[in-house]
Amino acid sequence: MSVPGFEAAVAAARESLSQGGVPIGAALVRGGEVVAVGHNERVQQGDPIAHGEMSALRAAGRQRSYRDTVMYTTLAPCAMCTGAILQFKIPRVVVGEDRTFPGEIGLLRSRGVEVEVLDDPRCAQMMAEFQRDHPEVWAEDIAE
Amino acid sequence: MSVPGFEAAVAAARESLSQGGVPIGAALVRGGEVVAVGHNERVQQGDPIAHGEMSALRAAGRQRSYRDTVMYTTLAPCAMCTGAILQFKIPRVVVGEDRTFPGEIGLLRSRGVEVEVLDDPRCAQMMAEFQRDHPEVWAEDIAE
């Protein structure tokens, strides 16, 4: 089963990888239509707040409400992206995988956000390889 | 008592106000030196993720660690900025005021972040006036 929003997030992650960046992508979707896509930009722009979800939210620009949106992301949202999802009151998040990074899925659910984890092997493989090949960039991205 | 990091945050908030923007500013400080300053850029750049703290983190660029930093901000951090502070492992946050917006100070403290609230009347007045004069922008900024 192919979900357009999720496939857009995966494509964004792959684009970031092809640029030498952290391979995490996200897409904000409303009514089945992709509003905006983004990927991690730590390496490309030297921007530490530009995680996939944050880049998608920035690309979407000013929105009156996010209550009718879904955030698709290739990796479990970190604390920053979790906070953004809560702040923007996005009701549903679809996550590629949470094997290579657990994120803050528990916090999202505790605040009433519906979280679905797809356990997509493409996402897990892409992150596992990046973590293996670029441990220093990955450590920096999660401030460890 | 004047604290340089906090005064830089207040100055950034005033600068944003003078540009027609949301008057919230922040400064990231290390060892008493201001690393970077930022303010809300929703109006100026159409960027919904550019809250004061986020703009300061972006302006600071890539950092190997934030464990020796302090975040100064004129207003209690929202969920997004709280998540960023947690994600970046910033150990201490100094907040101008939490009267006009409660933010997520409880979440910060529950995760071990030291939070000091100054209850600064300049910050409270600036935000109260902005909320009164621009209720639609303020509602948008907090997704209400």
Tab-separated table of C-alpha atoms in Angstrom:
chain	number	residue	atom	x	y	z
A	1	MET	CA	0.000	0.000	0.000
A	2	SER	CA	1.477	3.324	-1.041
A	3	VAL	CA	0.494	6.466	0.852
A	4	PRO	CA	1.333	9.670	-1.087
A	5	GLY	CA	2.287	11.690	2.012
A	6	PHE	CA	4.566	8.994	3.290
A	7	GLU	CA	6.179	8.416	-0.087
A	8	ALA	CA	6.850	12.166	-0.321
A	9	ALA	CA	8.580	12.009	3.059
A	10	VAL	CA	10.718	9.055	1.953
A	11	ALA	CA	11.622	10.838	-1.281
A	12	ALA	CA	12.676	13.922	0.723
A	13	ALA	CA	14.868	11.770	2.974
A	14	ARG	CA	16.536	10.247	-0.066
A	15	GLU	CA	17.071	13.682	-1.564
A	16	SER	CA	18.778	14.802	1.647
A	17	LEU	CA	21.005	11.702	1.583
A	18	SER	CA	21.978	12.430	-2.020
A	19	GLN	CA	23.080	15.908	-0.860
A	20	GLY	CA	25.255	14.451	1.898
A	21	GLY	CA	22.685	15.326	4.538
A	22	VAL	CA	20.861	13.503	7.295
A	23	PRO	CA	18.301	11.243	5.554
A	24	ILE	CA	15.127	12.213	7.368
A	25	GLY	CA	12.137	13.574	5.502
A	26	ALA	CA	8.621	14.689	6.317
A	27	ALA	CA	5.435	15.810	4.617
A	28	LEU	CA	2.486	17.806	5.912
A	29	VAL	CA	-0.753	16.577	4.364
A	30	ARG	CA	-4.285	17.975	4.365
A	31	GLY	CA	-7.191	16.059	2.907
A	32	GLY	CA	-4.891	13.667	1.099
A	33	GLU	CA	-2.967	16.527	-0.556
A	34	VAL	CA	0.657	17.214	0.287
A	35	VAL	CA	0.846	20.776	1.632
A	36	ALA	CA	4.614	20.842	2.030
A	37	VAL	CA	7.642	18.572	2.175
A	38	GLY	CA	10.925	19.000	4.008
A	39	HIS	CA	14.067	17.192	5.038
A	40	ASN	CA	16.837	17.617	7.563
A	41	GLU	CA	19.094	20.560	6.623
A	42	ARG	CA	21.770	20.409	9.315
A	43	VAL	CA	24.511	19.608	6.825
A	44	GLN	CA	23.161	21.434	3.785
A	45	GLN	CA	22.241	24.751	5.479
A	46	GLY	CA	24.111	24.489	8.765
A	47	ASP	CA	20.679	24.840	10.354
A	48	PRO	CA	20.314	22.791	13.534
A	49	ILE	CA	16.552	23.373	13.873
A	50	ALA	CA	15.817	22.180	10.335
A	51	HIS	CA	14.772	18.634	11.083
A	52	GLY	CA	12.479	17.006	8.535
A	53	GLU	CA	9.233	17.907	10.286
A	54	MET	CA	10.418	21.453	11.025
A	55	SER	CA	11.433	22.010	7.405
A	56	ALA	CA	8.032	20.815	6.224
A	57	LEU	CA	6.295	23.177	8.675
A	58	ARG	CA	8.478	26.063	7.537
A	59	ALA	CA	7.814	25.265	3.878
A	60	ALA	CA	4.068	25.197	4.561
A	61	GLY	CA	4.263	28.804	5.723
A	62	ARG	CA	1.601	30.453	7.850
A	63	GLN	CA	-1.464	28.273	8.350
A	64	ARG	CA	-4.561	29.262	10.261
A	65	SER	CA	-4.977	25.759	11.657
A	66	TYR	CA	-3.319	22.352	11.514
A	67	ARG	CA	-6.211	20.434	13.075
A	68	ASP	CA	-7.074	18.888	9.708
A	69	THR	CA	-3.509	17.880	8.846
A	70	VAL	CA	-1.366	14.766	9.170
A	71	MET	CA	2.415	14.811	9.580
A	72	TYR	CA	4.252	12.011	7.808
A	73	THR	CA	7.863	11.484	8.797
A	74	THR	CA	10.444	8.815	8.066
A	75	LEU	CA	11.772	8.675	11.653
A	76	ALA	CA	10.238	8.929	15.125
A	77	PRO	CA	10.008	12.656	15.970
A	78	CYS	CA	12.623	13.990	18.385
A	79	ALA	CA	11.657	16.215	21.314
A	80	MET	CA	11.826	19.382	19.189
A	81	CYS	CA	9.632	18.014	16.424
A	82	THR	CA	7.303	16.463	18.989
A	83	GLY	CA	6.971	19.865	20.635
A	84	ALA	CA	6.212	21.468	17.286
A	85	ILE	CA	3.516	18.862	16.540
A	86	LEU	CA	1.956	19.554	19.952
A	87	GLN	CA	2.258	23.332	19.584
A	88	PHE	CA	0.689	23.313	16.125
A	89	LYS	CA	-2.002	20.889	17.320
A	90	ILE	CA	-1.428	18.381	14.538
A	91	PRO	CA	-3.721	15.503	15.511
A	92	ARG	CA	-2.080	12.597	13.691
A	93	VAL	CA	1.494	11.542	12.932
A	94	VAL	CA	2.573	8.648	10.711
A	95	VAL	CA	6.131	7.515	11.448
A	96	GLY	CA	8.329	5.459	9.139
A	97	GLU	CA	10.244	3.712	11.882
A	98	ASP	CA	11.275	4.033	15.511
A	99	ARG	CA	13.945	1.311	15.586
A	100	THR	CA	16.994	3.502	14.973
A	101	PHE	CA	15.770	6.356	17.225
A	102	PRO	CA	12.873	6.093	19.682
A	103	GLY	CA	11.941	9.780	19.640
A	104	GLU	CA	9.142	11.061	21.846
A	105	ILE	CA	6.247	8.931	20.651
A	106	GLY	CA	5.144	8.388	24.246
A	107	LEU	CA	4.886	12.133	24.864
A	108	LEU	CA	2.899	12.606	21.653
A	109	ARG	CA	0.433	9.890	22.620
A	110	SER	CA	0.181	11.146	26.210
A	111	ARG	CA	-1.025	14.483	24.805
A	112	GLY	CA	-3.647	12.850	22.605
A	113	VAL	CA	-1.826	12.728	19.269
A	114	GLU	CA	-2.605	9.628	17.227
A	115	VAL	CA	0.692	8.021	16.201
A	116	GLU	CA	1.028	5.215	13.706
A	117	VAL	CA	4.421	3.527	13.257
A	118	LEU	CA	4.794	1.812	9.884
A	119	ASP	CA	8.084	0.043	10.638
A	120	ASP	CA	9.146	0.651	7.051
A	121	PRO	CA	12.356	-1.266	6.238
A	122	ARG	CA	13.525	1.354	3.714
A	123	CYS	CA	13.523	4.059	6.390
A	124	ALA	CA	15.220	1.853	8.966
A	125	GLN	CA	17.940	0.794	6.538
A	126	MET	CA	18.609	4.363	5.376
A	127	MET	CA	19.003	5.611	8.974
A	128	ALA	CA	21.032	2.610	10.145
A	129	GLU	CA	23.482	3.119	7.298
A	130	PHE	CA	23.742	6.849	7.942
A	131	GLN	CA	24.309	6.333	11.662
A	132	ARG	CA	27.033	3.783	10.818
A	133	ASP	CA	28.745	5.911	8.172
A	134	HIS	CA	28.404	9.354	9.815
A	135	PRO	CA	28.275	8.786	13.569
A	136	GLU	CA	29.558	12.296	14.371
A	137	VAL	CA	26.850	14.063	12.349
A	138	TRP	CA	24.192	11.834	13.819
A	139	ALA	CA	25.460	12.446	17.377
A	140	GLU	CA	25.386	16.188	16.711
A	141	ASP	CA	21.867	16.003	15.312
A	142	ILE	CA	20.552	14.408	18.501
A	143	ALA	CA	22.915	16.439	20.760
A	144	GLU	CA	24.663	13.408	22.186
B	1	MET	CA	20.312	43.962	38.087
B	2	SER	CA	20.954	43.780	34.356
B	3	VAL	CA	21.816	40.427	32.784
B	4	PRO	CA	23.378	40.797	29.300
B	5	GLY	CA	21.720	37.693	27.825
B	6	PHE	CA	18.304	38.730	29.047
B	7	GLU	CA	18.715	42.310	27.879
B	8	ALA	CA	19.694	40.997	24.436
B	9	ALA	CA	16.479	38.956	24.385
B	10	VAL	CA	14.401	42.004	25.358
B	11	ALA	CA	16.120	44.105	22.690
B	12	ALA	CA	15.349	41.427	20.069
B	13	ALA	CA	11.684	41.390	21.130
B	14	ARG	CA	11.523	45.173	20.763
B	15	GLU	CA	13.173	44.972	17.360
B	16	SER	CA	10.529	42.465	16.248
B	17	LEU	CA	7.766	44.759	17.528
B	18	SER	CA	9.252	47.693	15.598
B	19	GLN	CA	9.027	45.541	12.442
B	20	GLY	CA	5.351	44.769	13.048
B	21	GLY	CA	6.187	41.301	14.347
B	22	VAL	CA	5.413	39.261	17.437
B	23	PRO	CA	7.490	40.799	20.268
B	24	ILE	CA	9.251	37.735	21.615
B	25	GLY	CA	13.023	37.534	21.720
B	26	ALA	CA	15.643	35.101	22.931
B	27	ALA	CA	19.382	34.791	23.379
B	28	LEU	CA	21.630	31.755	23.660
B	29	VAL	CA	24.483	32.411	26.078
B	30	ARG	CA	27.668	30.490	26.865
B	31	GLY	CA	29.987	31.515	29.672
B	32	GLY	CA	28.355	34.924	29.949
B	33	GLU	CA	28.839	35.617	26.218
B	34	VAL	CA	25.878	35.929	23.877
B	35	VAL	CA	26.280	33.235	21.189
B	36	ALA	CA	23.226	34.235	19.176
B	37	VAL	CA	20.037	36.276	19.392
B	38	GLY	CA	16.704	35.772	17.680
B	39	HIS	CA	13.119	36.909	17.646
B	40	ASN	CA	9.802	35.675	16.361
B	41	GLU	CA	9.669	35.874	12.536
B	42	ARG	CA	6.121	34.739	11.795
B	43	VAL	CA	5.103	38.111	10.403
B	44	GLN	CA	8.448	39.226	8.977
B	45	GLN	CA	9.413	35.994	7.167
B	46	GLY	CA	6.113	34.125	7.096
B	47	ASP	CA	7.968	31.441	9.038
B	48	PRO	CA	5.782	29.693	11.616
B	49	ILE	CA	8.650	27.787	13.263
B	50	ALA	CA	10.701	30.947	13.844
B	51	HIS	CA	9.804	31.614	17.451
B	52	GLY	CA	12.354	33.605	19.448
B	53	GLU	CA	14.178	30.607	20.874
B	54	MET	CA	14.156	28.771	17.535
B	55	SER	CA	15.554	31.812	15.723
B	56	ALA	CA	18.346	32.098	18.276
B	57	LEU	CA	19.173	28.393	17.863
B	58	ARG	CA	19.184	28.751	14.100
B	59	ALA	CA	21.395	31.835	14.275
B	60	ALA	CA	23.831	29.976	16.527
B	61	GLY	CA	24.343	27.413	13.765
B	62	ARG	CA	25.800	23.978	14.349
B	63	GLN	CA	27.066	23.471	17.902
B	64	ARG	CA	28.740	20.353	19.207
B	65	SER	CA	27.020	20.721	22.578
B	66	TYR	CA	24.611	23.011	24.418
B	67	ARG	CA	25.261	21.600	27.870
B	68	ASP	CA	27.193	24.730	28.834
B	69	THR	CA	24.612	27.185	27.534
B	70	VAL	CA	21.680	29.146	28.947
B	71	MET	CA	18.609	30.160	26.937
B	72	TYR	CA	17.166	33.565	27.805
B	73	THR	CA	13.708	34.304	26.483
B	74	THR	CA	11.192	37.066	27.067
B	75	LEU	CA	8.177	34.705	27.264
B	76	ALA	CA	7.546	31.239	28.666
B	77	PRO	CA	8.598	28.733	25.967
B	78	CYS	CA	5.788	27.105	24.000
B	79	ALA	CA	5.717	23.346	23.379
B	80	MET	CA	7.888	23.662	20.254
B	81	CYS	CA	10.571	25.750	21.944
B	82	THR	CA	10.377	23.555	25.032
B	83	GLY	CA	10.947	20.515	22.832
B	84	ALA	CA	13.935	22.207	21.207
B	85	ILE	CA	15.438	23.038	24.616
B	86	LEU	CA	15.007	19.400	25.661
B	87	GLN	CA	16.339	18.047	22.374
B	88	PHE	CA	19.417	20.295	22.472
B	89	LYS	CA	19.920	19.468	26.161
B	90	ILE	CA	20.102	23.099	27.252
B	91	PRO	CA	20.267	22.831	31.051
B	92	ARG	CA	18.973	26.257	32.088
B	93	VAL	CA	16.295	28.651	30.822
B	94	VAL	CA	15.647	32.177	32.072
B	95	VAL	CA	12.140	33.397	31.233
B	96	GLY	CA	11.010	37.005	31.187
B	97	GLU	CA	7.414	36.287	32.157
B	98	ASP	CA	4.770	33.581	32.131
B	99	ARG	CA	1.724	35.756	32.889
B	100	THR	CA	0.548	36.317	29.322
B	101	PHE	CA	1.285	32.731	28.203
B	102	PRO	CA	2.032	29.824	30.535
B	103	GLY	CA	4.091	27.798	28.064
B	104	GLU	CA	5.467	24.421	29.038
B	105	ILE	CA	7.553	25.335	32.061
B	106	GLY	CA	6.215	22.290	33.913
B	107	LEU	CA	7.437	19.946	31.155
B	108	LEU	CA	10.862	21.599	31.147
B	109	ARG	CA	11.211	21.198	34.900
B	110	SER	CA	9.906	17.619	34.823
B	111	ARG	CA	12.784	16.756	32.467
B	112	GLY	CA	15.386	18.360	34.722
B	113	VAL	CA	15.779	21.775	33.101
B	114	GLU	CA	16.367	24.595	35.577
B	115	VAL	CA	13.852	27.356	34.840
B	116	GLU	CA	13.956	30.824	36.374
B	117	VAL	CA	11.015	33.178	35.783
B	118	LEU	CA	11.968	36.836	36.209
B	119	ASP	CA	8.421	38.239	36.023
B	120	ASP	CA	9.784	41.234	34.146
B	121	PRO	CA	7.105	43.930	33.738
B	122	ARG	CA	8.535	45.180	30.421
B	123	CYS	CA	8.067	41.754	28.848
B	124	ALA	CA	4.571	41.313	30.282
B	125	GLN	CA	3.447	44.742	29.099
B	126	MET	CA	4.867	44.255	25.607
B	127	MET	CA	3.064	40.921	25.182
B	128	ALA	CA	-0.198	42.092	26.758
B	129	GLU	CA	-0.319	45.047	24.377
B	130	PHE	CA	0.484	42.874	21.373
B	131	GLN	CA	-2.173	40.314	22.312
B	132	ARG	CA	-4.693	43.152	22.689
B	133	ASP	CA	-3.771	44.916	19.450
B	134	HIS	CA	-3.160	41.863	17.220
B	135	PRO	CA	-5.313	39.054	18.592
B	136	GLU	CA	-5.454	37.231	15.243
B	137	VAL	CA	-1.675	37.070	14.834
B	138	TRP	CA	-1.272	35.966	18.424
B	139	ALA	CA	-3.935	33.256	18.028
B	140	GLU	CA	-2.182	32.042	14.896
B	141	ASP	CA	1.190	31.971	16.641
B	142	ILE	CA	-0.126	29.675	19.360
B	143	ALA	CA	-2.403	27.761	16.941
B	144	GLU	CA	-5.612	28.638	18.760
